[in-house]
mmCIF file of C-alpha atoms and ligand atoms in Angstrom:
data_model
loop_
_atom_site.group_PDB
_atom_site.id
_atom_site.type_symbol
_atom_site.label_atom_id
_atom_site.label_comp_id
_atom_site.label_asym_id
_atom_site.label_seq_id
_atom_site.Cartn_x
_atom_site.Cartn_y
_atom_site.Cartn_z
ATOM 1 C CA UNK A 2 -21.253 2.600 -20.213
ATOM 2 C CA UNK A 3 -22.480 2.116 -24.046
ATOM 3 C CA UNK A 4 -24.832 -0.666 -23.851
ATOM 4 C CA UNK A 5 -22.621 -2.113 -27.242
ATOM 5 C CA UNK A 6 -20.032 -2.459 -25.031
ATOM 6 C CA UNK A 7 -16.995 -0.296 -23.856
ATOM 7 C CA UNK A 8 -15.265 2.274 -26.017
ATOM 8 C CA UNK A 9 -12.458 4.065 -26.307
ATOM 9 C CA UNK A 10 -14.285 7.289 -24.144
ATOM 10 C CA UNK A 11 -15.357 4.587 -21.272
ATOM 11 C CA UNK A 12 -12.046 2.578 -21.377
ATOM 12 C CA UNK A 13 -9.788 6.035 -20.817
ATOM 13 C CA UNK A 14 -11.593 6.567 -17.629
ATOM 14 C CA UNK A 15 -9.614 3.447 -16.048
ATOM 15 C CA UNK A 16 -6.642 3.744 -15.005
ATOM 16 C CA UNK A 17 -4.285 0.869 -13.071
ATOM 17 C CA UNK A 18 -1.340 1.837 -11.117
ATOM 18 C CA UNK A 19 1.195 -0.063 -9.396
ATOM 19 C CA UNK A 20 3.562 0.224 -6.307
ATOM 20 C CA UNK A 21 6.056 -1.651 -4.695
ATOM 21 C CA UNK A 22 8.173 -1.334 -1.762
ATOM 22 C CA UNK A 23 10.949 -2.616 0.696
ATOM 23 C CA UNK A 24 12.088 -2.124 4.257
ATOM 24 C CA UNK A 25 14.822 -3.482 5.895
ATOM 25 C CA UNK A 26 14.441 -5.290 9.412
ATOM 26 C CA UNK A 27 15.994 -4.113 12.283
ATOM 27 C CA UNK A 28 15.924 -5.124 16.153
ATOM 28 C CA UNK A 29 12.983 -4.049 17.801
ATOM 29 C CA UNK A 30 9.549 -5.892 18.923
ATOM 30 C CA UNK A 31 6.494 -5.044 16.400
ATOM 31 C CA UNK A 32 6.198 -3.594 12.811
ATOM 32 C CA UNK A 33 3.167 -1.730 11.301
ATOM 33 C CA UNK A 34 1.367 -3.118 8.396
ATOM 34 C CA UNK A 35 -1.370 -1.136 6.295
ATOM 35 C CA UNK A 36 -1.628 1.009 9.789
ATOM 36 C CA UNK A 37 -2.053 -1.933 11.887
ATOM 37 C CA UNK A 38 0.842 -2.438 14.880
ATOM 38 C CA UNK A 39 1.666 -6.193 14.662
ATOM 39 C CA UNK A 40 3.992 -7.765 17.181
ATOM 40 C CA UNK A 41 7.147 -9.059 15.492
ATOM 41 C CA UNK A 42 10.602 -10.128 16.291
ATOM 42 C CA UNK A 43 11.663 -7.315 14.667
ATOM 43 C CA UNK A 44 10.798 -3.754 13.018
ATOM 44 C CA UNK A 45 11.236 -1.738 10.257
ATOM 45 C CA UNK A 46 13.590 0.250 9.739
ATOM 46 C CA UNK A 47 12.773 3.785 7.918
ATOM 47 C CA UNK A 48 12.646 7.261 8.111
ATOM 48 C CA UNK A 49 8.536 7.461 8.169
ATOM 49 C CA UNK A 50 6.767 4.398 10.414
ATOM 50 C CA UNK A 51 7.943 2.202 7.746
ATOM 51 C CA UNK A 52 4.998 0.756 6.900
ATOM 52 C CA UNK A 53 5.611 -1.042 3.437
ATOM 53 C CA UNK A 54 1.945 -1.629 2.422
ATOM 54 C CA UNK A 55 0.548 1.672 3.033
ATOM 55 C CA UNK A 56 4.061 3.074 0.977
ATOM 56 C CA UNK A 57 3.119 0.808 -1.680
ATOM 57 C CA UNK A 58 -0.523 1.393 -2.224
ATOM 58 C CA UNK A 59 0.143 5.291 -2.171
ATOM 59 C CA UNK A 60 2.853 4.334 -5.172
ATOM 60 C CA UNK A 61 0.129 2.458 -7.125
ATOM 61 C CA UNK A 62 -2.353 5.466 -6.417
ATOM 62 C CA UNK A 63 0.072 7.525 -7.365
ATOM 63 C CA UNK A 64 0.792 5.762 -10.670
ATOM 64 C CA UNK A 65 -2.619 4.932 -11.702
ATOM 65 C CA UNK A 66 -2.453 9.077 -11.597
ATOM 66 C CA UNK A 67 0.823 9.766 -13.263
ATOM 67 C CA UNK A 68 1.570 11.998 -10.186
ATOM 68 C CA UNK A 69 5.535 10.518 -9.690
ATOM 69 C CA UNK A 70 5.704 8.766 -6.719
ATOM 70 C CA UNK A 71 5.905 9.101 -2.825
ATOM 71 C CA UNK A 72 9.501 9.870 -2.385
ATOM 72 C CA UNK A 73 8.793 13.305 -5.122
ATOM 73 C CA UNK A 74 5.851 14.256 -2.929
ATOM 74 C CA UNK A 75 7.918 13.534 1.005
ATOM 75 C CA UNK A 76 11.503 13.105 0.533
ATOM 76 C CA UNK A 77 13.044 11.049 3.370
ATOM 77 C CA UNK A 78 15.303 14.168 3.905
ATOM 78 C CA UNK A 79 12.622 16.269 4.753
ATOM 79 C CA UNK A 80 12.447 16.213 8.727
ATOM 80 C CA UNK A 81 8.947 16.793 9.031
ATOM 81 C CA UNK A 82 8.005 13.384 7.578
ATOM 82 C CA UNK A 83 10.429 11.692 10.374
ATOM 83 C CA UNK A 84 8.282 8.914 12.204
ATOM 84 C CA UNK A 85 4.832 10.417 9.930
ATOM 85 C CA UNK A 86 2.038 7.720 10.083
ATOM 86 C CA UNK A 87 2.143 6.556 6.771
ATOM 87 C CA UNK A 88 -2.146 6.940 6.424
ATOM 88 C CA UNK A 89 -1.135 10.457 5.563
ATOM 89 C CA UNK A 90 0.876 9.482 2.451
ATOM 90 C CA UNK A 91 -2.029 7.698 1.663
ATOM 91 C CA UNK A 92 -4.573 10.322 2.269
ATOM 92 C CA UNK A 93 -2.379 13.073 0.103
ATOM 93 C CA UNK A 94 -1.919 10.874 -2.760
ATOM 94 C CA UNK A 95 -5.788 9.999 -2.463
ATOM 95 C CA UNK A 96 -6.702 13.904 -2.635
ATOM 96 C CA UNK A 97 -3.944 14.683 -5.703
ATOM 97 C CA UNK A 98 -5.971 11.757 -7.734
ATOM 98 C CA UNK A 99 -9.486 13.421 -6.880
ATOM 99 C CA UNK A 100 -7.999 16.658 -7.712
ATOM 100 C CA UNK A 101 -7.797 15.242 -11.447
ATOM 101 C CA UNK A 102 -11.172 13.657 -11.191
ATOM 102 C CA UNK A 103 -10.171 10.141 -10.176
ATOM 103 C CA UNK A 104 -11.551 7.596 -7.488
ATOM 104 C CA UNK A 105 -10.738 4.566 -6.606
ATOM 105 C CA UNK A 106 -12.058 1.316 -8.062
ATOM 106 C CA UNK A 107 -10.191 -1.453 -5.810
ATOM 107 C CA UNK A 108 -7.202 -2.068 -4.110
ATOM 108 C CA UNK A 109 -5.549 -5.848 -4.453
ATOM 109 C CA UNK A 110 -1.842 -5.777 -2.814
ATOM 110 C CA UNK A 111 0.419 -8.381 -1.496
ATOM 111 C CA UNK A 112 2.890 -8.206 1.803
ATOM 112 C CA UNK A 113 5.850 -10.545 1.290
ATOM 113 C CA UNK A 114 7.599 -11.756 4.631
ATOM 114 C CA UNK A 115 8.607 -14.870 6.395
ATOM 115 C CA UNK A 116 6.875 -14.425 9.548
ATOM 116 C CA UNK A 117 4.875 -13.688 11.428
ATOM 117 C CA UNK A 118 2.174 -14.755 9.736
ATOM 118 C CA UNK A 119 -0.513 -12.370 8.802
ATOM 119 C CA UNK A 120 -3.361 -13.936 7.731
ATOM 120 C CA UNK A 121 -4.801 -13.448 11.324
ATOM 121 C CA UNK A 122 -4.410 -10.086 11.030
ATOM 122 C CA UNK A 123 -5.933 -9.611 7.518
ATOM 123 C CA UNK A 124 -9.330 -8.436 8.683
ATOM 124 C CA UNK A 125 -8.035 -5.486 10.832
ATOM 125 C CA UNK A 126 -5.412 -4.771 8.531
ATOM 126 C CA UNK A 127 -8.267 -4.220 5.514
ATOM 127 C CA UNK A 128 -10.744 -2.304 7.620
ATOM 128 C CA UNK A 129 -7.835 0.020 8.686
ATOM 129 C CA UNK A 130 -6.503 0.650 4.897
ATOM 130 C CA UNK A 131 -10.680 1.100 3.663
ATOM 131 C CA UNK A 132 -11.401 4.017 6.537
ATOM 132 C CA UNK A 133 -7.958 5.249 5.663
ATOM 133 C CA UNK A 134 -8.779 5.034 2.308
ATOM 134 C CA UNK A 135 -12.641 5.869 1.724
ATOM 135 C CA UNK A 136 -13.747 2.471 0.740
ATOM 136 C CA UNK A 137 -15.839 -0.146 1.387
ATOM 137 C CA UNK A 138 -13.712 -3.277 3.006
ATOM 138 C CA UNK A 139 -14.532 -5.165 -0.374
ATOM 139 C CA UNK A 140 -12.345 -2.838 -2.609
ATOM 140 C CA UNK A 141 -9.129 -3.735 -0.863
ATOM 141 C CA UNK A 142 -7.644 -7.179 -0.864
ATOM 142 C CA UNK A 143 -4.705 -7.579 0.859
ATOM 143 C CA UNK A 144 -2.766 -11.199 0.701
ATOM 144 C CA UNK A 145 0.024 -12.359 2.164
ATOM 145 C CA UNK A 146 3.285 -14.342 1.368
ATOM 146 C CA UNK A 147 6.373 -15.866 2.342
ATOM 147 C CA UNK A 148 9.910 -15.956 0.056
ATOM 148 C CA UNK A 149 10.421 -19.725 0.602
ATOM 149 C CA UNK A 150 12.968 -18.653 2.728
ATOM 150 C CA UNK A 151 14.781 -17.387 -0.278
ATOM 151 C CA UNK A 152 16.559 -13.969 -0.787
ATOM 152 C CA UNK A 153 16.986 -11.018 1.330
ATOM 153 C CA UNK A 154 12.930 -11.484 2.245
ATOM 154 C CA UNK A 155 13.270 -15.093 2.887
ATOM 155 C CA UNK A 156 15.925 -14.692 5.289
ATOM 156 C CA UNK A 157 14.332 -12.350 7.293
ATOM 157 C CA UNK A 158 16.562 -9.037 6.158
ATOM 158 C CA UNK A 159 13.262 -7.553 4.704
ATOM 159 C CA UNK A 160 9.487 -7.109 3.595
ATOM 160 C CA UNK A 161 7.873 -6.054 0.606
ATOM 161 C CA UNK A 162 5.130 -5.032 -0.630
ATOM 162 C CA UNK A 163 3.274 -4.797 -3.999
ATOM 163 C CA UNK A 164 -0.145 -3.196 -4.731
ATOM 164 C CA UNK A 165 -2.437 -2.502 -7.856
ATOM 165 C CA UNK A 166 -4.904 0.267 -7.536
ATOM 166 C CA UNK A 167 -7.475 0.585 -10.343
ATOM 167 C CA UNK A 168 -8.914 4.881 -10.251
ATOM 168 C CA UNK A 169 -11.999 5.629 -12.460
ATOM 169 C CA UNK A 170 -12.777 9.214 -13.315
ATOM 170 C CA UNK A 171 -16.494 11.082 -14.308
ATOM 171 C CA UNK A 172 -19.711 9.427 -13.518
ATOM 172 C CA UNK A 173 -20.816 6.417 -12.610
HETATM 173 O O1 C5P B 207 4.079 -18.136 1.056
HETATM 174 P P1 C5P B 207 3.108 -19.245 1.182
HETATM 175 O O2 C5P B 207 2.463 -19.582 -0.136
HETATM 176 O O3 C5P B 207 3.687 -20.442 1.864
HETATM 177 O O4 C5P B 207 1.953 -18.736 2.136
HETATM 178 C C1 C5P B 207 0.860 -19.584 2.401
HETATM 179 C C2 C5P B 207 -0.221 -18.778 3.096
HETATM 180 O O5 C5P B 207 0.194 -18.384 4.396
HETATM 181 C C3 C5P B 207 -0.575 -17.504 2.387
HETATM 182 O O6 C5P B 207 -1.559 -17.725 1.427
HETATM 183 C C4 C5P B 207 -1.051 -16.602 3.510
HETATM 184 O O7 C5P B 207 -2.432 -16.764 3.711
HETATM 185 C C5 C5P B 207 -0.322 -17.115 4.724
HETATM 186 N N1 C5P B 207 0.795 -16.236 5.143
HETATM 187 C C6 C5P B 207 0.630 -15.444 6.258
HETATM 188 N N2 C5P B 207 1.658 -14.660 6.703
HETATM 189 C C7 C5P B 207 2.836 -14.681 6.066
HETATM 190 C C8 C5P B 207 3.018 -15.458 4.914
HETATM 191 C C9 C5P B 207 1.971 -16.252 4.466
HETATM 192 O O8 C5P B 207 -0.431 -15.415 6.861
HETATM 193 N N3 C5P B 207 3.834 -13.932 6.568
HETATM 194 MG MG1 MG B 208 8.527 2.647 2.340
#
């Protein structure tokens, strides 16, 4: 970095991306969160293993890249992502990114559902997503929130998910 400060060489090797994502609920017993099987009066319904987080973190690597996003790289027709764990979304996205020269600064992303509650769950949910991911457990935040009970969330129809993902490219 130039010790005058950053300029416009060191500020073009950031780049943020973002993702978002929904699944529906449907009956079932336990849902899977950033690769992390969490009991639940319900699951997810989806042609992967619906897991919302890890869909929406690939989107945000994905973007950060300008590499499209996750439904261009394994369409939900295709039947050899049926029931994929979701970590390899993740990983692909990870490798496209280093393939143009880009790692990954931090993760920050927020799960939005009514219950259960998470926050218990937090820990094993970031260690999971930084082995998955490469990183040290301090580069990914993950939060959690409820609707207020308003909307389709709120009510218990679905979960989202929203991430940020900052990539750096060259040295350090
Ligand atoms: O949505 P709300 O602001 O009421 O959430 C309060 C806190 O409850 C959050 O900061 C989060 O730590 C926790 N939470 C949770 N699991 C949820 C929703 C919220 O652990 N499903
Ligand atoms: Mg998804």
């Amino acid at each position: 970095m130039n010790p005058a400060g950053p300029n416009t060489a060191d500020m073009m090797r950031f780049r943020v991306g973002f993702g978002w994502d929904v699944h529906r609920t449907e009956p079932g017993e336990a849902i899977i969160i950033g690769g992390v099987p969490i009991p639940a009066p319900f699951r997810l319904a989806g042609h992967s293993d619906a897991d919302v987080l890890l869909h929406a973190i690939t989107d945000a690597v994905l973007g950060a890249a300008n590499l499209g996003d996750i439904g261009m790289h394994f369409p939900d027709t295709d039947p050899k992502w049926r029931n994929s764990a979701s970590d390899v979304f993740l990983k692909h996205a990870i490798e496209l990114a280093a393939a143009r020269g880009y790692r990954i600064v931090n993760v920050d992303a927020t799960v939005v559902l009514e219950r259960p509650k998470l926050k218990d769950y937090r820990r094993p949910i970031q260690e999971n997503i930084s082995s998955v991911m490469g990183l040290d457990r301090g580069r990914v935040s993950v939060k959690f929130k409820t609707a207020e009970k308003t909307g389709p969330v709120g009510e218990g129809r679905s979960v989202e998910a929203q991430a940020v993902v900052l990539l750096v490219s060259g040295g350090q």
